[in-house]
Structure formats: C-alpha cells, structure tokens
C-alpha cells in the first residue's frame, strides 16, 4: 500500500497555531520523561504580541499533514539580534535557525526540516544553526545524552530518534551544551571549603541574597552582570528591555530570596547565581492543565516549594574579574550558601547546573571541583544552506 503524501503548509490562523501546540502533547504522551508544559505557556511562546522574541525575529511555523491529519511541525526563524553578532560567537549575518520540531516519523521530519531550510534560503540565509526553540535563551539544542530522566525547569526533552533524523540530513555538531548533576546533601571537598572560608574572612567580599521587595532593581543588577559576563560567549544574544520584563514576570512566582545570590566586592555587585526550584516536578503532576484541579496543586507548590531538585540556570562574574582567582572563589561561596539554604529550608537533595558550554573551561572546572557529573548533553547542529 502506497504511503500517503506528506503536505507541508505554513501556519495561517489561530486554529492551526493551536494544532501546532497540541501536537507536542499527543506525541510526547508516550514518553515517561517528557514534561508537558502548561498549555497557556506553550501558546504564549508561539504568539506574536505576547512573546517579545518576535520583536526582533522573523518567524514562520509549518505543519505537516498526511492523509489530512497533522503529523508534524517545525518553526523557522531569523533572530536579527543574533544576526548582528560577531560570527565568531556562533551566529552572525546570514545565519538562521529552526526549532520546535515534532514528527511522527523520519519521513515527516525530513520533509519539515527541508521546508524550514527552503524558507531560510528564501530569506537570504546561508547557514543554519538548529534546533533552537526558539531563542538561545529558551530551549537550545537536541538532547543527545540523558534520555532516561526528565529535564529540569527551562530545559528541553526530545526523543532520541530526532537526533538520528537531524544527523541523517548532513547536520554536524556546532556546539555541545551540558548540564551537571550534584548531590547537594554532601559537603564540598576540603579544598573548596578552605576557599570558601578564606572568602568569608575577606572584608571586601559580601555574599547576599536578593531582596524580592526590590525585584526590579535586583533584576536590573543581575541582567547588567549577565550581559557583561556572557557578552563574549558563544551564542550570546543580548536581552532587550521587553525580554527582561517578560523574564521577570515568568520567574517571579518561583523566585526564592535565599536561592539567588549576589556577590559584592568592595561594595559593588560583581557576580550573581540564580537557582530555581524545579517547576517541572509539579508540572508533570498536572499534565499541562490548570483545570479543574491543576491550578490548586501548582499554587500550593509555589507557596511551599518542596521536591528533589533545584537548578542553576544562570550565573555570571563581571568580565574584568573572570581571569582572577576571585571569580572561582565567589562562585564557590555562592554555591555553598545556596546549597545550605536549599537543603535546610526546602529539603532539596539534588542540584543541576547548566547548561554549560563544553569548552567553557572556567565553569567546567568549577563543576568538576564540587564533585558534579554530566547528566545531560544537548547538541546544536549546523549546516550550510
């Protein structure tokens, strides 16, 4: 019996955008390690006027249909802020992306990726980095290690077969992103404890928790450090003012003052570490739905976060200190303060650090020094168009 033809069409209306979002829930349902996001959040991600990514990006969504039924989806996009960056940092002029891939099988995936590539060529792109869903700050890369356990908050989870589909279409690895697993119930090695104790004796160093009553001011401090600390990193794209406000709105419900630290040196903020309770643990329980009872479960958890895992999604030290011993000392001091608070105040037992670029020697050294181990890897691929 002949295979039905695969038809790829652009998403053109609200109903089709709903079908685009819904497909992930249908295909992810059989994977015990997939965490369904709240559907309202998934819709907001792909909606112009709500997600500020659209302010500086051209985006086209596509649906694949076979015998009239939706069988796959993909986004193709050009981030103009990324295109303005130095090509040595990974993107730059002529580089586009695709992401949000979901496909019933390889034939559908190949057709979708080919259509995304065609769209990027039509826009004048010469190269593609993928998958990015959709910004590098959201869920970058295809999972290539760690399929056997769920992702933490703000990290993606894709079937292993997608890796093979991508590589079969002549994509090669451009960058490897890693997350590190850490037992936070155990004290750090003696050497790290001595480094922390030395920092505590230094009157110029102050490690403080954030003040949520001054949320906007504290967020501004963190974003200033982040934009400076990460500005030379591979894949860096600066946050816009709207994205800062949008991220603050998203983070505020799960921010805990004693899990986010700012390091001051000589009275000035020079480093930060953000740690979040793993929202994916309660999200998995509500299966992406707030009604009829999901909202109550989620609200209870937000008021009294308890669980197994915390995640460090972001940290940074001002560039002028990054090559000094002070940088690692501040990092160890912030990690130790957060570790103690997470165990004592919330009962968390596990930490996840990352993502970290595989060639970020400073952060890899810190992760190794505190006894953490790689638990997931995400690969960003590239291809000439």
Coordinates of C-alpha atoms in Angstrom, one line a residue:
X1 CA 0.0 0.0 0.0
X2 CA 1.5 3.4 -1.1
X3 CA 2.5 5.8 1.7
X4 CA 0.2 8.9 1.8
X5 CA 1.8 12.1 0.6
X6 CA 3.2 14.5 3.2
X7 CA 1.9 18.0 2.7
X8 CA 3.8 20.9 4.4
X9 CA 1.9 24.2 4.8
X10 CA 2.6 27.4 6.7
X11 CA 0.5 28.0 9.9
X12 CA -2.0 30.6 8.8
X13 CA -4.6 31.1 11.6
X14 CA -5.3 30.6 15.3
X15 CA -6.8 27.1 14.8
X16 CA -3.7 25.9 13.0
X17 CA -1.5 27.5 15.7
X18 CA -3.5 25.6 18.3
X19 CA -2.9 22.4 16.3
X20 CA 0.8 23.2 16.2
X21 CA 0.9 23.4 20.0
X22 CA -1.3 20.4 20.6
X23 CA 0.8 18.0 18.5
X24 CA 3.6 18.1 21.2
X25 CA 1.2 16.8 23.8
X26 CA 0.0 14.0 21.6
X27 CA 3.5 12.8 20.6
X28 CA 5.0 13.4 24.0
X29 CA 2.3 11.4 25.9
X30 CA 4.1 8.1 25.4
X31 CA 7.4 9.3 26.7
X32 CA 7.6 8.9 30.5
X33 CA 10.3 11.5 30.8
X34 CA 8.6 14.2 28.8
X35 CA 7.2 17.0 31.0
X36 CA 4.1 18.7 29.5
X37 CA 4.3 22.5 29.8
X38 CA 1.2 24.5 30.7
X39 CA -0.7 24.8 27.5
X40 CA -1.2 28.5 28.1
X41 CA 2.6 28.9 28.3
X42 CA 3.2 26.9 25.2
X43 CA 0.7 29.1 23.3
X44 CA 2.3 32.2 24.6
X45 CA 5.7 31.1 23.3
X46 CA 4.5 31.0 19.7
X47 CA 2.2 34.0 19.8
X48 CA 3.1 37.3 18.3
X49 CA 2.5 40.2 20.7
X50 CA 3.0 38.0 23.7
X51 CA 6.5 36.6 23.3
X52 CA 8.9 39.5 22.9
X53 CA 11.2 37.3 20.8
X54 CA 9.0 38.3 17.9
X55 CA 10.1 41.9 18.3
X56 CA 13.4 41.1 16.8
X57 CA 12.8 38.0 14.8
X58 CA 11.1 36.8 11.7
X59 CA 9.3 33.5 12.4
X60 CA 7.4 31.1 10.3
X61 CA 5.6 28.0 11.6
X62 CA 4.9 24.9 9.5
X63 CA 2.6 21.9 9.8
X64 CA 3.0 18.6 8.2
X65 CA -0.2 16.7 7.2
X66 CA -0.5 13.1 6.0
X67 CA -3.9 11.9 4.8
X68 CA -5.4 15.1 6.2
X69 CA -4.1 14.6 9.7
X70 CA -1.4 16.6 11.4
X71 CA 1.8 14.5 11.5
X72 CA 4.5 17.1 12.4
X73 CA 5.5 20.6 13.0
X74 CA 8.6 22.9 12.8
X75 CA 9.5 26.6 13.3
X76 CA 11.9 28.5 11.1
X77 CA 13.2 31.8 12.3
X78 CA 15.8 34.6 11.9
X79 CA 16.8 36.4 15.1
X80 CA 18.1 39.8 13.9
X81 CA 19.9 40.4 17.2
X82 CA 21.8 37.1 16.7
X83 CA 22.5 38.0 13.1
X84 CA 24.1 41.3 14.3
X85 CA 26.6 39.4 16.5
X86 CA 30.2 38.5 15.6
X87 CA 30.2 35.3 13.5
X88 CA 33.0 34.0 15.8
X89 CA 30.3 33.8 18.5
X90 CA 28.3 31.2 16.6
X91 CA 25.7 33.1 14.6
X92 CA 26.2 36.4 12.8
X93 CA 25.0 37.6 9.4
X94 CA 23.3 35.0 7.2
X95 CA 22.6 32.6 10.0
X96 CA 19.1 31.3 10.6
X97 CA 17.5 28.7 12.8
X98 CA 14.8 26.2 13.0
X99 CA 13.3 24.5 16.1
X100 CA 10.2 23.2 17.9
X101 CA 10.4 20.0 15.8
X102 CA 7.8 17.3 16.3
X103 CA 7.3 14.4 13.9
X104 CA 5.6 11.1 13.8
X105 CA 8.4 9.5 11.8
X106 CA 11.6 10.2 9.8
X107 CA 9.8 10.9 6.6
X108 CA 7.8 13.7 8.2
X109 CA 10.9 15.1 10.0
X110 CA 12.9 15.2 6.8
X111 CA 10.1 17.0 4.9
X112 CA 9.8 19.5 7.7
X113 CA 13.5 20.2 8.0
X114 CA 13.8 20.6 4.2
X115 CA 10.9 23.1 4.2
X116 CA 12.4 25.1 7.0
X117 CA 15.8 25.2 5.1
X118 CA 14.0 26.4 2.0
X119 CA 12.3 29.2 3.9
X120 CA 15.6 30.3 5.4
X121 CA 17.2 30.3 1.9
X122 CA 14.3 32.4 0.6
X123 CA 15.1 34.9 3.3
X124 CA 18.7 35.0 2.1
X125 CA 20.3 32.8 4.8
X126 CA 23.5 30.9 4.0
X127 CA 23.8 28.8 7.2
X128 CA 21.5 27.2 9.8
X129 CA 22.1 26.5 13.5
X130 CA 19.5 24.2 14.9
X131 CA 17.5 23.2 16.8
X132 CA 16.7 26.4 18.8
X133 CA 13.2 26.6 20.3
X134 CA 13.2 29.5 19.6
X135 CA 15.7 31.8 21.3
X136 CA 19.1 30.5 22.5
X137 CA 17.8 31.6 26.0
X138 CA 14.8 29.2 25.8
X139 CA 15.4 25.5 24.9
X140 CA 18.6 25.2 22.7
X141 CA 19.8 22.0 21.2
X142 CA 18.7 18.4 20.6
X143 CA 19.0 16.1 23.6
X144 CA 21.9 13.7 22.9
X145 CA 22.5 12.3 26.4
X146 CA 20.3 11.8 29.4
X147 CA 17.1 10.4 27.8
X148 CA 16.4 8.3 30.8
X149 CA 15.3 11.0 33.2
X150 CA 13.1 14.2 32.9
X151 CA 14.5 17.6 32.2
X152 CA 14.5 20.3 34.8
X153 CA 12.8 23.7 34.5
X154 CA 13.5 25.5 31.3
X155 CA 15.3 22.6 29.7
X156 CA 14.1 20.6 26.7
X157 CA 13.5 16.9 26.2
X158 CA 13.4 15.4 22.7
X159 CA 13.2 11.8 21.5
X160 CA 16.5 10.1 20.7
X161 CA 15.2 9.4 17.2
X162 CA 15.2 13.1 16.4
X163 CA 19.0 13.1 16.8
X164 CA 19.3 10.5 14.1
X165 CA 16.9 12.3 11.8
X166 CA 18.9 15.5 12.1
X167 CA 22.3 13.9 11.6
X168 CA 21.0 12.0 8.5
X169 CA 20.3 15.3 6.8
X170 CA 24.0 16.3 6.8
X171 CA 24.0 18.3 10.0
X172 CA 27.2 18.3 12.0
X173 CA 27.7 19.3 15.7
X174 CA 28.5 23.0 16.2
X175 CA 28.4 23.2 20.0
X176 CA 27.7 20.9 22.9
X177 CA 25.8 22.1 26.0
X178 CA 26.0 20.1 29.2
X179 CA 24.1 20.0 32.5
X180 CA 25.8 18.7 35.7
X181 CA 24.2 16.7 38.5
X182 CA 25.2 17.3 42.1
X183 CA 24.2 15.7 45.4
X184 CA 23.7 18.8 47.5
X185 CA 23.3 17.0 50.8
X186 CA 27.0 16.3 50.9
X187 CA 29.6 18.9 52.0
X188 CA 32.1 20.1 49.4
X189 CA 35.7 18.7 49.3
X190 CA 38.0 20.1 51.9
X191 CA 39.9 22.3 49.4
X192 CA 36.6 24.0 48.3
X193 CA 35.7 24.5 52.0
X194 CA 39.0 26.2 52.6
X195 CA 38.5 28.5 49.6
X196 CA 35.0 29.5 51.0
X197 CA 36.4 30.1 54.5
X198 CA 39.1 32.3 53.1
X199 CA 36.5 34.3 51.3
X200 CA 34.4 34.7 54.5
X201 CA 37.5 36.3 56.1
X202 CA 37.9 38.8 53.3
X203 CA 36.2 42.0 54.4
X204 CA 35.9 43.2 50.8
X205 CA 33.6 40.3 49.9
X206 CA 29.9 40.2 50.7
X207 CA 27.6 37.4 49.6
X208 CA 23.9 38.4 50.0
X209 CA 20.6 37.0 49.0
X210 CA 18.3 39.0 46.7
X211 CA 15.6 41.3 48.1
X212 CA 12.3 40.3 46.4
X213 CA 10.7 43.6 47.7
X214 CA 13.1 45.3 45.3
X215 CA 12.5 42.9 42.5
X216 CA 13.0 45.2 39.6
X217 CA 16.2 46.8 41.0
X218 CA 17.7 43.4 41.8
X219 CA 16.7 42.0 38.3
X220 CA 18.5 45.0 36.8
X221 CA 21.7 44.3 38.7
X222 CA 21.6 40.6 37.6
X223 CA 20.9 41.4 34.0
X224 CA 23.7 44.0 33.9
X225 CA 26.2 41.4 35.2
X226 CA 24.8 38.7 32.9
X227 CA 25.1 40.9 29.7
X228 CA 28.7 41.8 30.6
X229 CA 29.7 38.3 31.8
X230 CA 28.3 36.4 28.8
X231 CA 28.9 39.0 26.1
X232 CA 31.9 37.1 24.6
X233 CA 30.3 33.7 25.0
X234 CA 29.4 31.5 22.0
X235 CA 25.7 32.0 21.1
X236 CA 25.3 35.2 23.2
X237 CA 22.3 37.4 22.3
X238 CA 21.6 40.4 24.5
X239 CA 18.3 40.7 26.3
X240 CA 16.0 43.5 25.2
X241 CA 14.1 45.6 27.8
X242 CA 10.9 43.8 26.9
X243 CA 12.5 40.5 27.3
X244 CA 13.9 41.5 30.7
X245 CA 10.4 42.4 31.8
X246 CA 8.9 39.3 30.3
X247 CA 11.5 37.1 32.0
X248 CA 11.0 38.8 35.4
X249 CA 7.2 38.2 35.2
X250 CA 7.9 34.5 34.5
X251 CA 10.5 34.0 37.2
X252 CA 8.9 36.0 40.0
X253 CA 6.5 33.3 41.2
X254 CA 9.3 30.7 41.7
X255 CA 12.0 33.1 42.9
X256 CA 13.1 32.4 46.5
X257 CA 15.3 35.0 48.0
X258 CA 17.7 32.6 49.7
X259 CA 18.3 30.7 46.5
X260 CA 19.6 33.6 44.4
X261 CA 22.8 35.3 45.5
X262 CA 24.6 38.5 44.5
X263 CA 28.3 38.8 45.3
X264 CA 29.7 42.3 46.1
X265 CA 33.3 43.2 46.1
X266 CA 34.4 46.5 47.6
X267 CA 30.7 47.4 47.9
X268 CA 29.9 46.9 44.2
X269 CA 27.9 43.9 42.7
X270 CA 30.3 41.8 40.6
X271 CA 28.7 38.3 40.4
X272 CA 25.4 36.5 40.8
X273 CA 24.0 33.0 40.9
X274 CA 20.3 32.2 40.1
X275 CA 18.8 29.0 41.4
X276 CA 15.3 27.9 40.8
X277 CA 13.2 25.1 42.4
X278 CA 12.4 22.6 39.7
X279 CA 9.0 23.6 38.5
X280 CA 8.9 20.6 36.2
X281 CA 8.2 18.3 39.2
X282 CA 4.7 19.7 39.9
X283 CA 4.1 20.4 36.2
X284 CA 4.4 16.7 35.4
X285 CA 1.7 16.0 38.0
X286 CA -0.8 18.5 36.5
X287 CA -0.1 17.2 32.9
X288 CA -0.1 20.7 31.4
X289 CA -3.6 21.5 32.6
X290 CA -4.6 24.1 35.2
X291 CA -8.2 22.9 35.3
X292 CA -10.0 21.5 37.1
X293 CA -7.5 20.9 39.9
X294 CA -4.1 21.6 38.4
X295 CA -4.1 25.3 39.5
X296 CA -4.6 24.3 43.2
X297 CA -1.7 21.9 43.1
X298 CA 0.6 24.3 41.4
X299 CA -0.4 27.2 43.7
X300 CA 0.2 25.1 46.7
X301 CA 3.7 24.2 45.4
X302 CA 4.6 27.8 44.5
X303 CA 3.7 28.8 48.1
X304 CA 5.6 26.0 49.6
X305 CA 8.1 24.6 47.1
X306 CA 9.3 21.1 48.1
X307 CA 10.8 18.5 45.9
X308 CA 14.0 16.8 45.0
X309 CA 15.8 19.2 42.6
X310 CA 16.9 22.8 42.2
X311 CA 18.5 24.1 39.0
X312 CA 21.2 26.8 38.5
X313 CA 20.2 28.1 35.0
X314 CA 22.3 31.3 35.1
X315 CA 25.4 32.7 36.8
X316 CA 28.0 35.2 35.9
X317 CA 31.0 37.2 37.0
X318 CA 31.9 40.6 35.5
X319 CA 34.5 40.1 32.7
X320 CA 37.2 42.1 34.5
X321 CA 37.3 39.5 37.2
X322 CA 36.9 36.3 35.1
X323 CA 40.6 35.5 34.8
X324 CA 41.3 36.0 38.5
X325 CA 41.1 33.6 41.5
X326 CA 38.3 35.8 42.9
X327 CA 35.9 34.6 40.2
X328 CA 36.0 31.0 41.3
X329 CA 36.1 31.9 45.0
X330 CA 32.9 34.0 44.6
X331 CA 31.3 31.1 42.7
X332 CA 32.1 28.6 45.4
X333 CA 30.9 30.9 48.1
X334 CA 27.5 31.5 46.4
X335 CA 27.1 27.8 45.6
X336 CA 27.8 26.9 49.3
X337 CA 25.2 29.5 50.6
X338 CA 22.6 28.3 48.2
X339 CA 23.3 24.6 48.9
X340 CA 22.8 25.1 52.6
X341 CA 19.6 27.1 52.1
X342 CA 18.2 24.5 49.6
X343 CA 18.7 21.6 52.0
X344 CA 17.9 23.3 55.3
X345 CA 14.9 25.4 54.2
X346 CA 13.3 23.3 51.5
X347 CA 14.5 19.7 51.8
X348 CA 16.0 19.6 48.3
X349 CA 18.6 16.9 47.7
X350 CA 19.8 17.3 44.1
X351 CA 21.2 20.2 42.1
X352 CA 21.5 20.6 38.4
X353 CA 24.0 23.2 37.0
X354 CA 23.8 24.4 33.4
X355 CA 23.6 24.5 30.6
X356 CA 27.4 24.9 30.3
X357 CA 29.3 25.1 27.0
X358 CA 31.6 22.1 26.7
X359 CA 34.6 24.4 26.1
X360 CA 33.9 26.9 28.9
X361 CA 36.9 25.8 30.9
X362 CA 36.2 28.0 33.9
X363 CA 32.7 26.7 34.5
X364 CA 33.7 23.1 33.7
X365 CA 36.5 23.4 36.3
X366 CA 34.1 24.7 39.0
X367 CA 31.6 21.9 38.2
X368 CA 34.3 19.3 38.5
X369 CA 35.7 20.8 41.7
X370 CA 32.5 20.5 43.6
X371 CA 32.0 16.8 42.6
X372 CA 29.2 17.2 40.0
X373 CA 28.9 14.9 36.9
X374 CA 27.5 15.4 33.5
X375 CA 23.9 14.1 33.4
X376 CA 22.6 15.6 30.1
X377 CA 24.0 16.8 26.8
X378 CA 22.3 18.9 24.2
X379 CA 23.8 19.3 20.7
X380 CA 23.3 22.4 18.5
X381 CA 24.0 21.4 14.9
X382 CA 25.0 23.4 11.9
X383 CA 24.7 23.1 8.1
X384 CA 25.5 25.3 5.1
X385 CA 22.4 26.2 3.1

